[in-house]
Amino acid sequence: MNDTTWRSRGLGLAAAALLGVAMAAPAHAAARGPLDIPDYQAALDLVKADATHKTVCRFLSVPVPTGGARAPQTIPAKADPCEGLPAVTLKDPVAVYELTPAFMTGKAKPVLAEAVHLAHLAAQVGTGDNGRTATLTLGMTKGGGWHVAAVREGDTGATTPAKGTLATPVFYEPQLHAWYQLKLDTVQALNAAAKAGLGDKDSLSLADYQNLVKGRYGDKLPGSDYDTKGFSSGYHAAAPAGGTGGGSTVPLVAGGSGAALALTGGALVLRRRRRAG
């Protein structure tokens, strides 16, 4: 066998090996979970847990609040909270990113690694054929792992971040209800609120966007005079319901127009959230 034949056979074997690695990689990644999410298997287990399923059913048992009524809405008394509801499904949780405090104060460089960080996880909730959707939020627990932090009306909070990748993450600016995608050094608006947040532009350089958010929040973060002197509740980055505390499973339910529903003593009580500025 001449040298040309050996080289051709060697290249063929190398290509086959690379193809095998490429084909095996997605399955391996799926088994291990996204590399940027710690304890991802624990998050999967929590989403699939019977207790989590029942928590979601309790939320769905209460009609969507209308008219901004403040009266408590009692959860129907049922031994099985899922009884009478259509099939409820929960998809695998995805990462939700938010801006880092250092980025908002201008202390961090306008690069992906320093601009955003993992805030919480979100899982899309489906309810069969009745058309109602929801989002389950998982908060990080001190010492590792995850806890049920919130159930919110609508699935935008899960479907939008699912569009992101490790290289092009989707992040949330909660004060504006704005969703963006970071592509290299460009911030792309994903909804109308985000476009408004970019000065009515579809995209902006990350450096220019940093200047915008520094002006919006740079002097209003936790510990600032704006926060400590009571001008507002402050801008708390990466603080989903339940925060990173000791694993509370009390689900907070977000409504519209700045309202929130809290599961308290068996009743869903409407609360008004303070909005900074």
GROMACS .gro file of C-alpha atoms in nm:
model
  277
    1MET     CA    1   0.000   0.000   0.000
    2ASN     CA    2   0.158   0.333  -0.107
    3ASP     CA    3   0.186   0.653   0.099
    4THR     CA    4  -0.108   0.819  -0.077
    5THR     CA    5  -0.337   0.531   0.014
    6TRP     CA    6  -0.223   0.537   0.377
    7ARG     CA    7  -0.278   0.914   0.400
    8SER     CA    8  -0.626   0.885   0.247
    9ARG     CA    9  -0.723   0.606   0.486
   10GLY     CA   10  -0.583   0.801   0.783
   11LEU     CA   11  -0.783   1.112   0.689
   12GLY     CA   12  -1.096   0.901   0.652
   13LEU     CA   13  -1.054   0.749   0.998
   14ALA     CA   14  -0.992   1.090   1.152
   15ALA     CA   15  -1.303   1.234   0.987
   16ALA     CA   16  -1.511   0.939   1.111
   17ALA     CA   17  -1.380   0.987   1.464
   18LEU     CA   18  -1.465   1.358   1.458
   19LEU     CA   19  -1.812   1.282   1.324
   20GLY     CA   20  -1.868   1.033   1.605
   21VAL     CA   21  -1.768   1.292   1.865
   22ALA     CA   22  -1.996   1.552   1.707
   23MET     CA   23  -2.289   1.311   1.702
   24ALA     CA   24  -2.233   1.203   2.063
   25ALA     CA   25  -2.186   1.556   2.200
   26PRO     CA   26  -2.552   1.666   2.209
   27ALA     CA   27  -2.659   1.352   2.397
   28HIS     CA   28  -2.376   1.393   2.645
   29ALA     CA   29  -2.454   1.761   2.697
   30ALA     CA   30  -2.820   1.682   2.751
   31ALA     CA   31  -2.737   1.423   3.014
   32ARG     CA   32  -2.502   1.657   3.196
   33GLY     CA   33  -2.711   1.971   3.157
   34PRO     CA   34  -2.614   2.323   3.049
   35LEU     CA   35  -2.260   2.398   3.156
   36ASP     CA   36  -2.348   2.739   3.298
   37ILE     CA   37  -2.619   2.611   3.535
   38PRO     CA   38  -2.493   2.466   3.864
   39ASP     CA   39  -2.672   2.163   4.009
   40TYR     CA   40  -2.881   2.134   3.694
   41GLN     CA   41  -2.989   1.780   3.773
   42ALA     CA   42  -3.130   1.905   4.103
   43ALA     CA   43  -3.328   2.166   3.910
   44LEU     CA   44  -3.464   1.899   3.675
   45ASP     CA   45  -3.563   1.681   3.969
   46LEU     CA   46  -3.739   1.972   4.136
   47VAL     CA   47  -3.939   2.056   3.824
   48LYS     CA   48  -4.048   1.693   3.794
   49ALA     CA   49  -4.132   1.655   4.163
   50ASP     CA   50  -4.493   1.583   4.262
   51ALA     CA   51  -4.491   1.866   4.517
   52THR     CA   52  -4.390   2.115   4.248
   53HIS     CA   53  -4.662   1.986   4.018
   54LYS     CA   54  -4.921   2.036   4.293
   55THR     CA   55  -4.792   2.388   4.363
   56VAL     CA   56  -4.846   2.479   3.999
   57CYS     CA   57  -5.194   2.324   4.010
   58ARG     CA   58  -5.285   2.533   4.316
   59PHE     CA   59  -5.188   2.843   4.123
   60LEU     CA   60  -5.389   2.737   3.819
   61SER     CA   61  -5.691   2.659   4.037
   62VAL     CA   62  -5.740   3.031   4.096
   63PRO     CA   63  -5.886   3.237   3.808
   64VAL     CA   64  -5.670   3.507   3.655
   65PRO     CA   65  -5.727   3.826   3.860
   66THR     CA   66  -5.908   4.103   3.676
   67GLY     CA   67  -5.978   4.466   3.746
   68GLY     CA   68  -5.700   4.506   4.004
   69ALA     CA   69  -5.921   4.379   4.286
   70ARG     CA   70  -5.751   4.364   4.625
   71ALA     CA   71  -5.981   4.104   4.776
   72PRO     CA   72  -5.809   3.774   4.864
   73GLN     CA   73  -5.882   3.489   4.626
   74THR     CA   74  -5.924   3.164   4.816
   75ILE     CA   75  -5.771   2.851   4.671
   76PRO     CA   76  -6.035   2.583   4.615
   77ALA     CA   77  -6.022   2.320   4.891
   78LYS     CA   78  -5.933   1.997   4.711
   79ALA     CA   79  -5.739   1.696   4.835
   80ASP     CA   80  -5.577   1.682   4.492
   81PRO     CA   81  -5.511   2.039   4.366
   82CYS     CA   82  -5.479   1.905   4.011
   83GLU     CA   83  -5.829   1.756   4.012
   84GLY     CA   84  -6.048   1.904   3.741
   85LEU     CA   85  -5.759   2.079   3.566
   86PRO     CA   86  -5.642   1.997   3.214
   87ALA     CA   87  -5.310   1.816   3.176
   88VAL     CA   88  -5.035   2.033   3.323
   89THR     CA   89  -4.687   2.002   3.172
   90LEU     CA   90  -4.359   2.160   3.279
   91LYS     CA   91  -4.068   2.193   3.040
   92ASP     CA   92  -3.704   2.171   3.145
   93PRO     CA   93  -3.581   2.488   3.316
   94VAL     CA   94  -3.372   2.742   3.127
   95ALA     CA   95  -3.128   3.004   3.249
   96VAL     CA   96  -3.242   3.361   3.302
   97TYR     CA   97  -2.964   3.619   3.310
   98GLU     CA   98  -2.961   3.971   3.450
   99LEU     CA   99  -2.707   4.252   3.450
  100THR     CA  100  -2.430   4.245   3.708
  101PRO     CA  101  -2.413   4.532   3.959
  102ALA     CA  102  -2.056   4.602   3.846
  103PHE     CA  103  -2.172   4.642   3.487
  104MET     CA  104  -2.451   4.881   3.589
  105THR     CA  105  -2.212   5.100   3.788
  106GLY     CA  106  -1.959   5.105   3.504
  107LYS     CA  107  -1.693   4.919   3.704
  108ALA     CA  108  -1.701   4.614   3.477
  109LYS     CA  109  -1.583   4.600   3.120
  110PRO     CA  110  -1.850   4.588   2.848
  111VAL     CA  111  -1.788   4.222   2.769
  112LEU     CA  112  -2.020   3.922   2.799
  113ALA     CA  113  -1.838   3.759   3.091
  114GLU     CA  114  -1.872   4.073   3.305
  115ALA     CA  115  -2.203   4.210   3.181
  116VAL     CA  116  -2.451   3.939   3.282
  117HIS     CA  117  -2.483   3.662   3.537
  118LEU     CA  118  -2.724   3.380   3.612
  119ALA     CA  119  -3.019   3.518   3.810
  120HIS     CA  120  -3.260   3.223   3.829
  121LEU     CA  121  -3.416   2.942   3.625
  122ALA     CA  122  -3.754   2.940   3.453
  123ALA     CA  123  -3.967   2.651   3.334
  124GLN     CA  124  -4.256   2.690   3.093
  125VAL     CA  125  -4.592   2.563   3.220
  126GLY     CA  126  -4.851   2.434   2.972
  127THR     CA  127  -5.212   2.352   3.049
  128GLY     CA  128  -5.335   2.139   2.764
  129ASP     CA  129  -5.614   2.283   2.554
  130ASN     CA  130  -5.746   2.565   2.773
  131GLY     CA  131  -5.484   2.812   2.649
  132ARG     CA  132  -5.363   2.931   2.990
  133THR     CA  133  -4.987   2.945   3.039
  134ALA     CA  134  -4.757   3.014   3.332
  135THR     CA  135  -4.392   3.028   3.429
  136LEU     CA  136  -4.231   2.844   3.720
  137THR     CA  137  -3.931   3.024   3.867
  138LEU     CA  138  -3.656   2.842   4.056
  139GLY     CA  139  -3.432   3.039   4.289
  140MET     CA  140  -3.083   2.945   4.401
  141THR     CA  141  -3.061   2.808   4.755
  142LYS     CA  142  -2.770   2.893   4.982
  143GLY     CA  143  -2.532   2.601   4.998
  144GLY     CA  144  -2.639   2.468   4.658
  145GLY     CA  145  -2.948   2.343   4.488
  146TRP     CA  146  -3.273   2.513   4.392
  147HIS     CA  147  -3.613   2.593   4.540
  148VAL     CA  148  -3.952   2.690   4.400
  149ALA     CA  149  -3.952   3.069   4.411
  150ALA     CA  150  -4.251   3.175   4.205
  151VAL     CA  151  -4.530   3.086   3.968
  152ARG     CA  152  -4.623   3.363   3.731
  153GLU     CA  153  -4.901   3.416   3.480
  154GLY     CA  154  -4.791   3.380   3.117
  155ASP     CA  155  -4.494   3.193   2.974
  156THR     CA  156  -4.289   3.479   2.827
  157GLY     CA  157  -4.052   3.452   3.123
  158ALA     CA  158  -3.955   3.102   3.007
  159THR     CA  159  -3.998   3.106   2.630
  160THR     CA  160  -3.791   3.421   2.576
  161PRO     CA  161  -3.473   3.313   2.762
  162ALA     CA  162  -3.501   2.974   2.586
  163LYS     CA  163  -3.397   3.156   2.267
  164GLY     CA  164  -3.050   3.215   2.410
  165THR     CA  165  -2.733   3.009   2.397
  166LEU     CA  166  -2.411   3.012   2.596
  167ALA     CA  167  -2.255   3.236   2.329
  168THR     CA  168  -2.564   3.456   2.283
  169PRO     CA  169  -2.747   3.469   2.618
  170VAL     CA  170  -3.085   3.632   2.667
  171PHE     CA  171  -3.106   3.863   2.967
  172TYR     CA  172  -3.378   4.056   3.145
  173GLU     CA  173  -3.396   4.416   3.264
  174PRO     CA  174  -3.677   4.375   3.520
  175GLN     CA  175  -3.734   4.744   3.588
  176LEU     CA  176  -3.845   4.791   3.225
  177HIS     CA  177  -3.980   4.438   3.168
  178ALA     CA  178  -3.734   4.432   2.880
  179TRP     CA  179  -3.574   4.128   2.717
  180TYR     CA  180  -3.249   4.150   2.523
  181GLN     CA  181  -3.008   3.911   2.354
  182LEU     CA  182  -2.635   3.969   2.373
  183LYS     CA  183  -2.457   3.884   2.047
  184LEU     CA  184  -2.083   3.937   2.084
  185ASP     CA  185  -2.064   4.311   2.162
  186THR     CA  186  -2.416   4.398   2.045
  187VAL     CA  187  -2.734   4.416   2.253
  188GLN     CA  188  -3.043   4.316   2.051
  189ALA     CA  189  -3.395   4.415   2.164
  190LEU     CA  190  -3.639   4.123   2.184
  191ASN     CA  191  -3.958   4.307   2.281
  192ALA     CA  192  -4.110   4.654   2.259
  193ALA     CA  193  -3.999   4.747   2.612
  194ALA     CA  194  -3.641   4.658   2.523
  195LYS     CA  195  -3.653   4.868   2.207
  196ALA     CA  196  -3.779   5.161   2.412
  197GLY     CA  197  -3.497   5.095   2.659
  198LEU     CA  198  -3.247   5.131   2.376
  199GLY     CA  199  -3.380   5.470   2.277
  200ASP     CA  200  -3.623   5.330   2.018
  201LYS     CA  201  -3.346   5.134   1.848
  202ASP     CA  202  -3.342   4.765   1.761
  203SER     CA  203  -2.983   4.720   1.879
  204LEU     CA  204  -2.698   4.900   2.046
  205SER     CA  205  -2.334   4.829   2.120
  206LEU     CA  206  -2.275   4.677   2.462
  207ALA     CA  207  -2.060   4.978   2.558
  208ASP     CA  208  -2.336   5.223   2.468
  209TYR     CA  209  -2.593   5.010   2.648
  210GLN     CA  210  -2.373   5.013   2.958
  211ASN     CA  211  -2.379   5.392   2.953
  212LEU     CA  212  -2.759   5.382   2.939
  213VAL     CA  213  -2.804   5.146   3.235
  214LYS     CA  214  -2.537   5.327   3.434
  215GLY     CA  215  -2.747   5.640   3.401
  216ARG     CA  216  -3.064   5.449   3.494
  217TYR     CA  217  -2.938   5.244   3.788
  218GLY     CA  218  -2.576   5.325   3.868
  219ASP     CA  219  -2.664   5.532   4.176
  220LYS     CA  220  -2.972   5.333   4.276
  221LEU     CA  221  -2.834   4.990   4.360
  222PRO     CA  222  -2.860   4.829   4.707
  223GLY     CA  223  -2.656   5.027   4.958
  224SER     CA  224  -2.680   5.353   4.765
  225ASP     CA  225  -2.836   5.667   4.912
  226TYR     CA  226  -3.128   5.613   4.678
  227ASP     CA  227  -3.190   5.278   4.844
  228THR     CA  228  -3.094   5.338   5.208
  229LYS     CA  229  -3.264   5.678   5.246
  230GLY     CA  230  -3.600   5.543   5.141
  231PHE     CA  231  -3.640   5.709   4.803
  232SER     CA  232  -3.759   5.373   4.669
  233SER     CA  233  -3.724   5.002   4.723
  234GLY     CA  234  -3.396   5.016   4.532
  235TYR     CA  235  -3.294   4.825   4.225
  236HIS     CA  236  -3.207   4.476   4.339
  237ALA     CA  237  -3.042   4.287   4.059
  238ALA     CA  238  -3.084   3.910   4.043
  239ALA     CA  239  -3.348   3.890   4.311
  240PRO     CA  240  -3.632   3.666   4.198
  241ALA     CA  241  -3.906   3.588   4.444
  242GLY     CA  242  -3.750   3.395   4.730
  243GLY     CA  243  -3.407   3.538   4.644
  244THR     CA  244  -3.113   3.318   4.731
  245GLY     CA  245  -3.237   3.246   5.077
  246GLY     CA  246  -3.304   2.936   5.274
  247GLY     CA  247  -3.528   2.751   5.033
  248SER     CA  248  -3.876   2.891   5.089
  249THR     CA  249  -4.134   2.718   4.876
  250VAL     CA  250  -4.395   2.993   4.904
  251PRO     CA  251  -4.491   3.069   4.544
  252LEU     CA  252  -4.528   3.435   4.451
  253VAL     CA  253  -4.756   3.494   4.157
  254ALA     CA  254  -4.701   3.798   3.938
  255GLY     CA  255  -5.003   3.971   3.796
  256GLY     CA  256  -5.026   4.271   3.569
  257SER     CA  257  -4.984   4.645   3.623
  258GLY     CA  258  -4.723   4.603   3.895
  259ALA     CA  259  -4.946   4.380   4.105
  260ALA     CA  260  -4.845   4.053   4.266
  261LEU     CA  261  -5.034   3.766   4.421
  262ALA     CA  262  -4.888   3.591   4.723
  263LEU     CA  263  -4.991   3.250   4.853
  264THR     CA  264  -5.055   3.319   5.220
  265GLY     CA  265  -5.250   3.105   5.462
  266GLY     CA  266  -5.437   2.926   5.185
  267ALA     CA  267  -5.544   3.246   5.007
  268LEU     CA  268  -5.397   3.436   4.717
  269VAL     CA  269  -5.366   3.794   4.835
  270LEU     CA  270  -5.312   4.081   4.594
  271ARG     CA  271  -5.016   4.301   4.674
  272ARG     CA  272  -4.888   4.614   4.511
  273ARG     CA  273  -4.517   4.622   4.446
  274ARG     CA  274  -4.330   4.945   4.490
  275ARG     CA  275  -4.165   5.065   4.174
  276ALA     CA  276  -3.845   5.261   4.200
  277GLY     CA  277  -3.834   5.604   4.041
   0.00000   0.00000   0.00000
